[in-house]
mmCIF file of C-alpha atoms in Angstrom:
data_model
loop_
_atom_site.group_PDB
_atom_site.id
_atom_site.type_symbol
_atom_site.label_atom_id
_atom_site.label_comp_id
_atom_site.label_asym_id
_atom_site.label_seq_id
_atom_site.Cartn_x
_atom_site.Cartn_y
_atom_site.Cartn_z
ATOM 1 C CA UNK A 1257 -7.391 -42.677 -83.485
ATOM 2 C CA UNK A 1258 -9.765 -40.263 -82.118
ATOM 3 C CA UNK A 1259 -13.345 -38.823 -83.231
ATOM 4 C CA UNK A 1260 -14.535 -35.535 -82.654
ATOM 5 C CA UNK A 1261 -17.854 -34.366 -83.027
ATOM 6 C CA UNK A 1262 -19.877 -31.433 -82.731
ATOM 7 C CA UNK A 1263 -23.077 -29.735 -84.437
ATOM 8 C CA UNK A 1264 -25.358 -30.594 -81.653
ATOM 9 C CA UNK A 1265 -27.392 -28.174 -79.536
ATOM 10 C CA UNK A 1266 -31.073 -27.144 -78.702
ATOM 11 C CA UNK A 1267 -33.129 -26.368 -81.571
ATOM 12 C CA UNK A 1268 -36.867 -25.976 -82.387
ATOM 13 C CA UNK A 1269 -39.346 -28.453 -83.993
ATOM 14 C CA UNK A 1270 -39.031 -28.420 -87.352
ATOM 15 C CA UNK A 1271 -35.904 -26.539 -87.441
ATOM 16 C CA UNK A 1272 -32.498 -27.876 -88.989
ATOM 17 C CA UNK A 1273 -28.857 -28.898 -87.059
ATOM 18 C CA UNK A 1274 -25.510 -30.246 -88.956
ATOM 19 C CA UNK A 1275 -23.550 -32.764 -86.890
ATOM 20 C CA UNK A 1276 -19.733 -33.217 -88.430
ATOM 21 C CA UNK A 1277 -17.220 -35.639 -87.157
ATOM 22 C CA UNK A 1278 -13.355 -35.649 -87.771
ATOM 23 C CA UNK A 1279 -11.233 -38.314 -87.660
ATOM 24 C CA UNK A 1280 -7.796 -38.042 -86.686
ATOM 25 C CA UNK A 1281 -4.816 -40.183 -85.938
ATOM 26 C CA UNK A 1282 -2.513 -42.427 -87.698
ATOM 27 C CA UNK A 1283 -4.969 -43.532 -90.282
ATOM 28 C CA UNK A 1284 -4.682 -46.078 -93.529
ATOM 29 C CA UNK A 1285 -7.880 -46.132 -94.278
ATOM 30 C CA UNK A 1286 -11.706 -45.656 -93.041
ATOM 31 C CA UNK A 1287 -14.347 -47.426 -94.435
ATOM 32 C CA UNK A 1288 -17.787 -47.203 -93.228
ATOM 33 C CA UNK A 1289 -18.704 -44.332 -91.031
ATOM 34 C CA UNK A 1290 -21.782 -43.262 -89.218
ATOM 35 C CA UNK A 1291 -23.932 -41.718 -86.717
ATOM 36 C CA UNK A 1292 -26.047 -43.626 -84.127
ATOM 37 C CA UNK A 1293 -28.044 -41.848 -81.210
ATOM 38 C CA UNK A 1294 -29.176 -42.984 -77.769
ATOM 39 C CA UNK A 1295 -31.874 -41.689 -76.304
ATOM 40 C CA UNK A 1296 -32.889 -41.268 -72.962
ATOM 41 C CA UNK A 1297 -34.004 -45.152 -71.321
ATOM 42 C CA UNK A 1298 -33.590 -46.629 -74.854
ATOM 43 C CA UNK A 1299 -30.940 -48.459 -76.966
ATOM 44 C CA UNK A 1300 -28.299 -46.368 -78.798
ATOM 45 C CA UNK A 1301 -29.889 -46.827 -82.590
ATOM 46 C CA UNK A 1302 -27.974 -46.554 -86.150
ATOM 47 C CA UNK A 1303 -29.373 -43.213 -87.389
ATOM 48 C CA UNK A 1304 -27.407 -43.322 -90.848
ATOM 49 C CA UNK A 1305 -24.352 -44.868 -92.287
ATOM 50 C CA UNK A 1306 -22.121 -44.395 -95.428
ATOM 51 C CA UNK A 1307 -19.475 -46.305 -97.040
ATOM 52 C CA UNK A 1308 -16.795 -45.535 -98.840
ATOM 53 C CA UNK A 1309 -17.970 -46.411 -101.999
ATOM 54 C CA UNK A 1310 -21.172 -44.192 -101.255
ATOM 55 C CA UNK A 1311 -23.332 -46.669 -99.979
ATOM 56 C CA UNK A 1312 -26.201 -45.217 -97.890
ATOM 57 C CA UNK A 1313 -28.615 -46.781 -95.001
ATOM 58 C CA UNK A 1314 -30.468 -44.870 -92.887
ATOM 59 C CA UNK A 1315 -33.006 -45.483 -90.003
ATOM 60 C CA UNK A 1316 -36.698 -45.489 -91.345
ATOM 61 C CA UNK A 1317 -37.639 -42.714 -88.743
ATOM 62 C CA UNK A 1318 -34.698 -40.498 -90.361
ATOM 63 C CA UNK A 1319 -35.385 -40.929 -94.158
ATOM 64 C CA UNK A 1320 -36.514 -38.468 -96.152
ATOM 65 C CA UNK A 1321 -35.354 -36.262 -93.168
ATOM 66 C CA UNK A 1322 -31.620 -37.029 -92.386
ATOM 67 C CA UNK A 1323 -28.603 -36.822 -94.725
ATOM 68 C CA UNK A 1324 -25.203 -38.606 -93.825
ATOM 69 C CA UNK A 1325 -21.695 -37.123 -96.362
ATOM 70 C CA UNK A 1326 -18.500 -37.714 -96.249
ATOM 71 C CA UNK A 1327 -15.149 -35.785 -97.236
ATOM 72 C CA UNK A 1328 -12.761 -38.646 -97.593
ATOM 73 C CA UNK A 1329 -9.303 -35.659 -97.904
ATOM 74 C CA UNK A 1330 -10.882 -34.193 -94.935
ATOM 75 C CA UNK A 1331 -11.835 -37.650 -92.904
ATOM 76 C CA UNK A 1332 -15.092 -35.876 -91.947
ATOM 77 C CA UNK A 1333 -18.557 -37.353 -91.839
ATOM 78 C CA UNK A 1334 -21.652 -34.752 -91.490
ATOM 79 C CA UNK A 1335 -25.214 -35.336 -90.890
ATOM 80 C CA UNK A 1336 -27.527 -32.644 -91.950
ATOM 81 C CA UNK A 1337 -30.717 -33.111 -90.168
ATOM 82 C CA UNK A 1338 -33.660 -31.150 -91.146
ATOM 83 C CA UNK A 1339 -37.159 -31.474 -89.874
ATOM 84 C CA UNK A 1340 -36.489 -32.158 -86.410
ATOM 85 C CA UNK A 1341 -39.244 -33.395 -84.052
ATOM 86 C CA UNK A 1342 -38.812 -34.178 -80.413
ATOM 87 C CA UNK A 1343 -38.179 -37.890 -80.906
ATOM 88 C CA UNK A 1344 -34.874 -36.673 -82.415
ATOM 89 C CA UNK A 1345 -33.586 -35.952 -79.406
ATOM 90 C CA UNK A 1346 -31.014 -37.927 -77.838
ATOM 91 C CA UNK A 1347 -27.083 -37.860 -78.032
ATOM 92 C CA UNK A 1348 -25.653 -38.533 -81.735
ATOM 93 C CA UNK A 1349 -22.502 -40.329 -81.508
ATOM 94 C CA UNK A 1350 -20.238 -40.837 -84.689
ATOM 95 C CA UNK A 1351 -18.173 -44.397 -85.674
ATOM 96 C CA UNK A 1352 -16.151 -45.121 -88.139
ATOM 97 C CA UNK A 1353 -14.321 -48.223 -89.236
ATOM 98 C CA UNK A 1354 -10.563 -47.395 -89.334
ATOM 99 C CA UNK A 1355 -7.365 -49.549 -90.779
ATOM 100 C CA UNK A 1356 -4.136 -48.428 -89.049
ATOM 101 C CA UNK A 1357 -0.774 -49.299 -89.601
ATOM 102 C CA UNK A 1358 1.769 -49.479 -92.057
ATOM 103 C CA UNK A 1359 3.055 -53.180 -92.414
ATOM 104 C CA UNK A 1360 0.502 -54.343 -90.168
ATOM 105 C CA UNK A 1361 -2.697 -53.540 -90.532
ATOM 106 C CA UNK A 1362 -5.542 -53.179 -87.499
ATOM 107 C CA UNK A 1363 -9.350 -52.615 -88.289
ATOM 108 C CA UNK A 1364 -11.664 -51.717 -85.713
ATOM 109 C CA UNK A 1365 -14.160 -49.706 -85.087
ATOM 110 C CA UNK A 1366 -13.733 -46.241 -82.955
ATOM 111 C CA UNK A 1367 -16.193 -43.858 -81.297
ATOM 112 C CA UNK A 1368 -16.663 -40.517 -80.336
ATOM 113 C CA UNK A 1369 -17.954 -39.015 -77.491
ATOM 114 C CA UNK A 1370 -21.227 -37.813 -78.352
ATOM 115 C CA UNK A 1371 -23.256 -34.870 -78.957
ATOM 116 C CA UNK A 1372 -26.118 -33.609 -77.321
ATOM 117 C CA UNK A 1373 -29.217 -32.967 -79.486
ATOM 118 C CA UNK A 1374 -31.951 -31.388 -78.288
ATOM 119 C CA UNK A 1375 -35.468 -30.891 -79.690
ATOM 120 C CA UNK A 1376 -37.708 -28.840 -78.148
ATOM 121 C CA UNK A 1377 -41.813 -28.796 -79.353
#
């Protein structure tokens, strides 16, 4: 299973970036998905996360801001993030909790390798 994402890049306060992350591999099933982000000297941090039965969460400093989707045909989670501010920047990694298999069954969670975000003020 592998996750690729992309979106990031250098933007402007208050302008807007969309992250999107595929999914590929042999795949039964994903069920959550999400985007964290670690910033320079500092923890990585959930940023947003979706089910698959649409259930949102989403960092306080995001809300209002952020938006995480989904496209379950396409295995692809976005996050369209508007408002930007400098404390946005850090690298936005995706995760997603993936059942593989076809008699036996594995569920783990998988990561991909980041994307660079870049505010500038």
């Amino acid at each position: 299973v592998q996750l690729q994402a992309s979106g990031g890049g250098l933007v402007q306060a208050g302008g807007s970036l969309r992250l999107s992350c595929v999914v590929s591999g042999s795949i039964f099933n994903i069920d959550s998905m999400a985007w964290y982000r670690q910033a320079p000297g500092k923890q990585r941090e959930l940023v947003a996360a979706l089910t698959r039965g649409d259930s949102t969460n989403y960092a306080d400093s995001v809300k209002g801001r952020f938006t995480i989707s989904r496209d379950n045909a396409k295995n692809m989670v976005d996050l369209q993030m508007n408002s930007l501010i400098p404390e946005d920047t850090a690298v936005y990694y995706c995760g997603a909790v993936v059942t593989t298999g076809s008699t036996r069954f594995l569920t783990k969670t998988y990561w991909g390798q980041g994307t660079l975000v870049t505010v500038s003020s």
